[in-house]
Amino acid sequence: MTTVSELRRPPFDPEIAAALTEHASDVVVGVPQDGIASLHDRHVEPDLGPLEARYRIEERTVPAPRPGGSDVPVLVLRPHGATAPTPVIVHLHGGGLVTGSVRDNVADACELADEVGATVVSVDYRLAPAHPYPAALEDAYAALVWVVAQAAELGVDPDRVLLGGISAGGGLAAAVVLAARERGGPALAGQLLVCPMLDDRDGDGSPAQMRGHGSWDADVNREAWRAYLGDAQGGDDVPATAAPARATDLSCLPPTFVDVGSAETFRDECVAYAARIWAAGGDAELHVWPGGCHAFDVFVPGAALSQASRAARRAWVRRLLGPRAPEGHAPPAAFPAL
């Protein structure tokens, strides 16, 4: 029997609903019985071998962001045959800030890079709970600064740097952009936020609506945030560079792409983030994909909805990082003092 609350829950796209049923064991809903740390056991390291035909893949190391700290591993994937400086996508993987690796979602980043002949730099930021906030933020920011500082040696264009990520990586990308604004740079051509994890607070809208359904519901999301923020999670003292939805000012940000499913925990916080960028006079493109669960295009890449979402991202990247006009091109403006 269907309850009233179920009638009020947005439906899943039929292809995605079928996959959620067929692959229920692969979906994270609720806190795992063995705790949030057990998500590490689910992780499968992606094989980047198929990318070697298109990219030269190199392991590099970014100097530690703090004296006495740990260096930050990165993967640099430069297109074969590139001669002139390329655009660059600095990529942050998903995993709820508690799992994942430098190889995760790299194939998706390369799909975007293929549109404009870009280099991809994927960042192996530290994970909670072993490394709580601000470890991931400082690692990702250090990698961004390094890419710009080493642009000539890497063969990339420092005026065409896109910072992006999916899920936790999308939220971390938004946090790094806010940190860059606070610290006076580096300037960015844009930020690409795919179903980003932005808000540590357990809201009454889509988090409550989708609890126990789809993928990555409010319960597991809360525990992931707690692993990252400790007892501060949900309180009054969480900074915007930890949870970007906490920002009181979203002005002076680079062009932003946000997408999210209509049937997922992060829907409302993503819509609100884009709306607040517009309200602050900024440039944001927002897509809410009807019937999409969290990270649906990774979970069901062959679905028509997934293909449409990927096409929208590729089109935005082409507009943002495509070939410069012969005259009149201006590099991204430096962040103004606030």
Short mmCIF file of C-alpha atoms in Angstrom, two decimals:
data_model
loop_
_atom_site.label_atom_id
_atom_site.label_comp_id
_atom_site.label_asym_id
_atom_site.label_seq_id
_atom_site.Cartn_x
_atom_site.Cartn_y
_atom_site.Cartn_z
CA MET A 1 0.00 0.00 0.00
CA THR A 2 1.37 3.42 -0.98
CA THR A 3 1.51 5.94 1.83
CA VAL A 4 0.88 9.68 1.55
CA SER A 5 4.57 10.43 2.10
CA GLU A 6 5.53 8.10 -0.75
CA LEU A 7 3.07 9.85 -3.05
CA ARG A 8 4.86 13.10 -2.28
CA ARG A 9 8.28 11.71 -3.11
CA PRO A 10 9.47 12.58 -6.64
CA PRO A 11 9.59 9.50 -8.88
CA PHE A 12 12.75 8.04 -10.28
CA ASP A 13 13.35 7.95 -14.00
CA PRO A 14 12.30 4.42 -15.15
CA GLU A 15 15.81 3.41 -16.26
CA ILE A 16 17.28 4.63 -12.99
CA ALA A 17 14.55 3.00 -10.90
CA ALA A 18 15.27 -0.33 -12.59
CA ALA A 19 19.00 -0.01 -11.89
CA LEU A 20 18.40 0.92 -8.24
CA THR A 21 16.43 -2.30 -7.84
CA GLU A 22 18.77 -4.50 -9.85
CA HIS A 23 21.93 -3.21 -8.14
CA ALA A 24 20.56 -2.53 -4.67
CA SER A 25 23.70 -3.91 -3.01
CA ASP A 26 25.79 -1.20 -4.69
CA VAL A 27 23.65 1.65 -3.33
CA VAL A 28 24.55 3.46 -0.10
CA VAL A 29 21.35 4.25 1.82
CA GLY A 30 21.54 4.64 5.58
CA VAL A 31 24.64 4.27 7.73
CA PRO A 32 26.48 1.00 6.99
CA GLN A 33 26.22 -1.54 9.80
CA ASP A 34 29.98 -1.37 10.32
CA GLY A 35 30.02 2.43 10.34
CA ILE A 36 31.04 5.10 7.87
CA ALA A 37 34.64 3.86 7.74
CA SER A 38 33.45 0.60 6.18
CA LEU A 39 32.72 2.48 2.95
CA HIS A 40 36.43 2.06 2.21
CA ASP A 41 35.76 -1.66 1.78
CA ARG A 42 33.28 -0.95 -1.05
CA HIS A 43 35.76 1.05 -3.07
CA VAL A 44 36.96 -0.45 -6.35
CA GLU A 45 40.01 1.22 -7.90
CA PRO A 46 39.22 2.28 -11.49
CA ASP A 47 41.36 1.06 -14.37
CA LEU A 48 42.72 4.03 -16.29
CA GLY A 49 44.30 1.84 -18.96
CA PRO A 50 41.72 2.78 -21.63
CA LEU A 51 42.71 6.44 -21.24
CA GLU A 52 46.35 5.79 -22.15
CA ALA A 53 45.55 5.89 -25.87
CA ARG A 54 44.48 9.53 -25.51
CA TYR A 55 46.51 10.81 -22.56
CA ARG A 56 50.01 10.65 -21.15
CA ILE A 57 49.38 9.79 -17.49
CA GLU A 58 51.95 10.90 -14.94
CA GLU A 59 52.04 10.70 -11.15
CA ARG A 60 53.25 13.92 -9.57
CA THR A 61 53.52 15.33 -6.05
CA VAL A 62 52.43 18.73 -4.78
CA PRO A 63 54.47 20.08 -1.83
CA ALA A 64 52.70 19.84 1.52
CA PRO A 65 50.34 22.76 2.14
CA ARG A 66 51.69 23.22 5.68
CA PRO A 67 55.24 22.86 7.08
CA GLY A 68 55.70 19.36 8.38
CA GLY A 69 52.61 18.12 6.57
CA SER A 70 52.15 15.52 3.88
CA ASP A 71 52.73 16.11 0.18
CA VAL A 72 49.66 15.80 -2.05
CA PRO A 73 49.72 13.16 -4.81
CA VAL A 74 48.15 14.14 -8.12
CA LEU A 75 47.65 12.50 -11.50
CA VAL A 76 48.38 14.63 -14.55
CA LEU A 77 46.73 13.48 -17.78
CA ARG A 78 47.93 15.48 -20.79
CA PRO A 79 46.53 14.81 -24.28
CA HIS A 80 48.94 13.07 -26.63
CA GLY A 81 50.16 15.42 -29.33
CA ALA A 82 49.34 18.62 -27.46
CA THR A 83 51.90 21.30 -28.28
CA ALA A 84 50.39 24.65 -27.28
CA PRO A 85 49.31 25.28 -23.67
CA THR A 86 46.02 23.50 -23.04
CA PRO A 87 43.08 24.37 -20.79
CA VAL A 88 43.21 22.41 -17.54
CA ILE A 89 40.53 20.73 -15.45
CA VAL A 90 41.51 20.30 -11.81
CA HIS A 91 39.40 17.36 -10.70
CA LEU A 92 38.23 16.37 -7.21
CA HIS A 93 36.76 12.89 -6.80
CA GLY A 94 33.61 11.90 -4.95
CA GLY A 95 33.22 9.62 -1.94
CA GLY A 96 31.53 11.59 0.81
CA LEU A 97 34.88 13.00 2.02
CA VAL A 98 35.51 9.58 3.59
CA THR A 99 36.41 7.30 0.68
CA GLY A 100 37.56 7.39 -2.94
CA SER A 101 40.87 7.81 -4.71
CA VAL A 102 42.76 9.97 -7.15
CA ARG A 103 41.63 7.70 -10.01
CA ASP A 104 37.90 7.97 -9.26
CA ASN A 105 35.73 9.77 -11.81
CA VAL A 106 38.83 10.61 -13.87
CA ALA A 107 37.32 9.06 -16.99
CA ASP A 108 34.36 11.41 -16.60
CA ALA A 109 36.69 14.41 -16.26
CA CYS A 110 38.54 13.26 -19.40
CA GLU A 111 35.23 13.06 -21.28
CA LEU A 112 34.88 16.79 -20.62
CA ALA A 113 38.55 17.46 -21.35
CA ASP A 114 38.18 15.79 -24.75
CA GLU A 115 35.80 18.57 -25.80
CA VAL A 116 38.50 21.25 -25.61
CA GLY A 117 41.80 19.34 -25.63
CA ALA A 118 42.31 19.98 -21.92
CA THR A 119 44.75 18.48 -19.46
CA VAL A 120 43.26 16.88 -16.35
CA VAL A 121 44.89 17.09 -12.93
CA SER A 122 43.23 14.81 -10.37
CA VAL A 123 43.92 15.44 -6.67
CA ASP A 124 44.40 12.74 -4.03
CA TYR A 125 43.17 14.80 -1.09
CA ARG A 126 43.22 13.35 2.41
CA LEU A 127 40.08 11.68 3.76
CA ALA A 128 38.10 11.84 7.00
CA PRO A 129 37.82 10.70 9.71
CA ALA A 130 41.59 10.16 9.84
CA HIS A 131 42.06 13.63 8.37
CA PRO A 132 39.16 15.93 9.27
CA TYR A 133 38.56 19.48 8.03
CA PRO A 134 40.54 21.40 6.83
CA ALA A 135 42.83 18.64 5.46
CA ALA A 136 40.92 18.02 2.22
CA LEU A 137 40.43 21.75 1.64
CA GLU A 138 44.10 22.58 2.10
CA ASP A 139 45.22 19.68 -0.10
CA ALA A 140 42.89 20.69 -2.92
CA TYR A 141 43.79 24.36 -2.62
CA ALA A 142 47.52 23.54 -2.62
CA ALA A 143 47.05 21.48 -5.78
CA LEU A 144 45.21 24.35 -7.49
CA VAL A 145 47.95 26.82 -6.57
CA TRP A 146 50.59 24.35 -7.81
CA VAL A 147 48.86 23.88 -11.17
CA VAL A 148 48.82 27.62 -11.79
CA ALA A 149 52.39 28.13 -10.54
CA GLN A 150 53.69 25.23 -12.67
CA ALA A 151 51.55 26.05 -15.72
CA ALA A 152 54.49 26.49 -18.09
CA GLU A 153 56.14 23.23 -17.03
CA LEU A 154 52.81 21.35 -17.19
CA GLY A 155 51.96 22.86 -20.57
CA VAL A 156 48.67 24.39 -19.45
CA ASP A 157 47.09 27.82 -19.80
CA PRO A 158 46.78 29.51 -16.36
CA ASP A 159 43.97 31.69 -17.75
CA ARG A 160 41.82 28.64 -18.54
CA VAL A 161 41.66 26.69 -15.29
CA LEU A 162 38.41 24.90 -14.43
CA LEU A 163 37.97 23.45 -10.93
CA GLY A 164 35.39 20.69 -10.72
CA GLY A 165 34.23 17.62 -8.92
CA ILE A 166 31.36 15.27 -8.23
CA SER A 167 29.43 14.81 -4.98
CA ALA A 168 31.92 15.40 -2.13
CA GLY A 169 34.42 16.55 -4.76
CA GLY A 170 31.88 19.06 -6.07
CA GLY A 171 31.31 20.45 -2.59
CA LEU A 172 35.06 20.55 -2.00
CA ALA A 173 35.52 22.40 -5.30
CA ALA A 174 32.99 25.01 -4.18
CA ALA A 175 34.84 25.35 -0.86
CA VAL A 176 38.18 25.80 -2.61
CA VAL A 177 36.72 28.53 -4.81
CA LEU A 178 35.53 30.34 -1.68
CA ALA A 179 38.99 29.91 -0.13
CA ALA A 180 40.60 31.27 -3.30
CA ARG A 181 38.35 34.31 -3.12
CA GLU A 182 39.31 34.86 0.53
CA ARG A 183 43.03 34.43 -0.19
CA GLY A 184 43.15 36.51 -3.37
CA GLY A 185 43.53 33.72 -5.91
CA PRO A 186 44.24 31.88 -8.04
CA ALA A 187 41.66 33.24 -10.46
CA LEU A 188 39.53 30.60 -12.15
CA ALA A 189 37.74 30.33 -15.47
CA GLY A 190 34.90 28.40 -13.82
CA GLN A 191 33.71 25.84 -11.30
CA LEU A 192 31.87 22.64 -12.27
CA LEU A 193 29.77 21.25 -9.41
CA VAL A 194 28.18 17.88 -10.18
CA CYS A 195 25.58 16.91 -7.53
CA PRO A 196 27.76 18.71 -4.98
CA MET A 197 27.74 17.99 -1.23
CA LEU A 198 27.34 21.54 0.09
CA ASP A 199 25.46 21.57 3.40
CA ASP A 200 26.25 19.76 6.65
CA ARG A 201 22.82 20.56 8.11
CA ASP A 202 20.03 17.97 7.90
CA GLY A 203 17.30 20.04 6.26
CA ASP A 204 13.56 19.51 6.07
CA GLY A 205 13.27 19.51 2.26
CA SER A 206 14.85 16.96 -0.04
CA PRO A 207 16.99 15.35 2.72
CA ALA A 208 13.84 14.42 4.65
CA GLN A 209 11.88 13.64 1.50
CA MET A 210 14.43 11.16 0.17
CA ARG A 211 15.56 9.59 3.46
CA GLY A 212 15.89 5.85 2.98
CA HIS A 213 15.45 6.02 -0.80
CA GLY A 214 17.62 6.33 -3.87
CA SER A 215 21.33 6.61 -3.16
CA TRP A 216 23.32 8.48 -0.49
CA ASP A 217 20.45 9.50 1.78
CA ALA A 218 20.42 12.00 4.63
CA ASP A 219 21.48 9.48 7.28
CA VAL A 220 24.73 8.43 5.63
CA ASN A 221 25.29 12.04 4.56
CA ARG A 222 25.07 13.23 8.17
CA GLU A 223 27.62 10.65 9.30
CA ALA A 224 30.00 11.58 6.50
CA TRP A 225 29.81 15.22 7.52
CA ARG A 226 30.38 14.21 11.15
CA ALA A 227 33.50 12.31 10.12
CA TYR A 228 34.76 15.48 8.41
CA LEU A 229 33.63 18.09 10.95
CA GLY A 230 33.40 16.16 14.21
CA ASP A 231 31.10 17.61 16.86
CA ALA A 232 30.86 20.89 14.93
CA GLN A 233 28.64 19.19 12.31
CA GLY A 234 25.25 20.87 12.16
CA GLY A 235 26.23 23.55 14.67
CA ASP A 236 26.57 27.31 14.35
CA ASP A 237 30.33 27.54 13.86
CA VAL A 238 30.91 25.65 10.61
CA PRO A 239 32.79 27.85 8.10
CA ALA A 240 31.87 28.19 4.46
CA THR A 241 35.19 26.65 3.45
CA ALA A 242 33.98 23.47 5.15
CA ALA A 243 30.33 23.52 4.01
CA PRO A 244 29.85 26.05 1.17
CA ALA A 245 26.10 26.36 1.80
CA ARG A 246 27.10 28.25 4.97
CA ALA A 247 28.54 31.14 2.93
CA THR A 248 26.78 34.43 3.58
CA ASP A 249 28.20 36.03 0.42
CA LEU A 250 28.38 34.28 -2.95
CA SER A 251 29.45 37.30 -4.96
CA CYS A 252 32.54 37.49 -7.16
CA LEU A 253 32.61 33.78 -8.02
CA PRO A 254 33.67 32.44 -11.42
CA PRO A 255 31.05 31.10 -13.87
CA THR A 256 29.42 28.09 -12.22
CA PHE A 257 27.73 24.93 -13.47
CA VAL A 258 25.52 23.04 -11.00
CA ASP A 259 23.55 19.91 -11.73
CA VAL A 260 21.60 17.55 -9.51
CA GLY A 261 18.80 14.98 -9.67
CA SER A 262 15.25 15.81 -8.69
CA ALA A 263 15.04 12.66 -6.54
CA GLU A 264 18.09 13.02 -4.32
CA THR A 265 19.20 14.39 -0.97
CA PHE A 266 21.25 17.29 -2.40
CA ARG A 267 18.53 18.72 -4.67
CA ASP A 268 17.43 21.63 -2.50
CA GLU A 269 20.88 22.74 -1.39
CA CYS A 270 22.12 22.73 -5.00
CA VAL A 271 19.14 24.74 -6.26
CA ALA A 272 19.56 27.21 -3.41
CA TYR A 273 23.29 27.59 -4.11
CA ALA A 274 22.72 28.47 -7.76
CA ALA A 275 19.88 30.85 -6.85
CA ARG A 276 22.09 32.64 -4.33
CA ILE A 277 24.84 33.05 -6.93
CA TRP A 278 22.28 34.71 -9.24
CA ALA A 279 21.04 36.89 -6.36
CA ALA A 280 24.65 38.01 -5.79
CA GLY A 281 24.96 39.04 -9.44
CA GLY A 282 26.86 35.96 -10.54
CA ASP A 283 26.80 33.58 -13.49
CA ALA A 284 25.39 30.10 -12.84
CA GLU A 285 23.89 27.40 -15.02
CA LEU A 286 21.61 25.02 -13.10
CA HIS A 287 20.16 21.68 -14.23
CA VAL A 288 17.75 19.61 -12.14
CA TRP A 289 17.41 16.28 -13.91
CA PRO A 290 13.92 14.81 -13.50
CA GLY A 291 13.97 11.41 -11.85
CA GLY A 292 17.70 11.40 -11.18
CA CYS A 293 19.07 9.83 -8.00
CA HIS A 294 22.39 10.94 -6.55
CA ALA A 295 25.22 10.51 -9.10
CA PHE A 296 22.77 8.83 -11.48
CA ASP A 297 24.98 9.33 -14.54
CA VAL A 298 27.83 7.45 -12.87
CA PHE A 299 25.49 4.76 -11.56
CA VAL A 300 23.60 4.28 -14.85
CA PRO A 301 25.79 5.88 -17.56
CA GLY A 302 23.78 4.41 -20.42
CA ALA A 303 20.43 5.89 -19.37
CA ALA A 304 18.97 8.56 -21.63
CA LEU A 305 18.88 10.96 -18.66
CA SER A 306 22.56 10.32 -17.97
CA GLN A 307 23.51 10.97 -21.57
CA ALA A 308 21.55 14.23 -21.56
CA SER A 309 23.26 15.40 -18.36
CA ARG A 310 26.72 14.62 -19.72
CA ALA A 311 25.92 16.42 -22.98
CA ALA A 312 24.90 19.54 -21.03
CA ARG A 313 28.20 19.52 -19.12
CA ARG A 314 30.20 19.07 -22.30
CA ALA A 315 28.39 21.97 -23.95
CA TRP A 316 29.11 24.24 -20.97
CA VAL A 317 32.79 23.26 -20.97
CA ARG A 318 33.03 23.98 -24.70
CA ARG A 319 31.60 27.45 -24.18
CA LEU A 320 33.84 28.12 -21.19
CA LEU A 321 37.18 26.67 -22.31
CA GLY A 322 36.87 26.43 -26.07
CA PRO A 323 39.28 28.14 -28.47
CA ARG A 324 39.89 31.80 -27.75
CA ALA A 325 38.66 34.42 -30.13
CA PRO A 326 41.56 35.94 -32.14
CA GLU A 327 40.94 39.29 -30.47
CA GLY A 328 39.14 40.49 -27.43
CA HIS A 329 39.81 37.56 -25.13
CA ALA A 330 40.20 38.55 -21.52
CA PRO A 331 41.61 36.22 -18.86
CA PRO A 332 39.51 35.56 -15.75
CA ALA A 333 39.44 38.56 -13.48
CA ALA A 334 41.32 38.28 -10.22
CA PHE A 335 39.19 37.97 -7.11
CA PRO A 336 38.51 41.45 -5.75
CA ALA A 337 39.18 42.31 -2.14
CA LEU A 338 36.01 41.77 -0.08
#
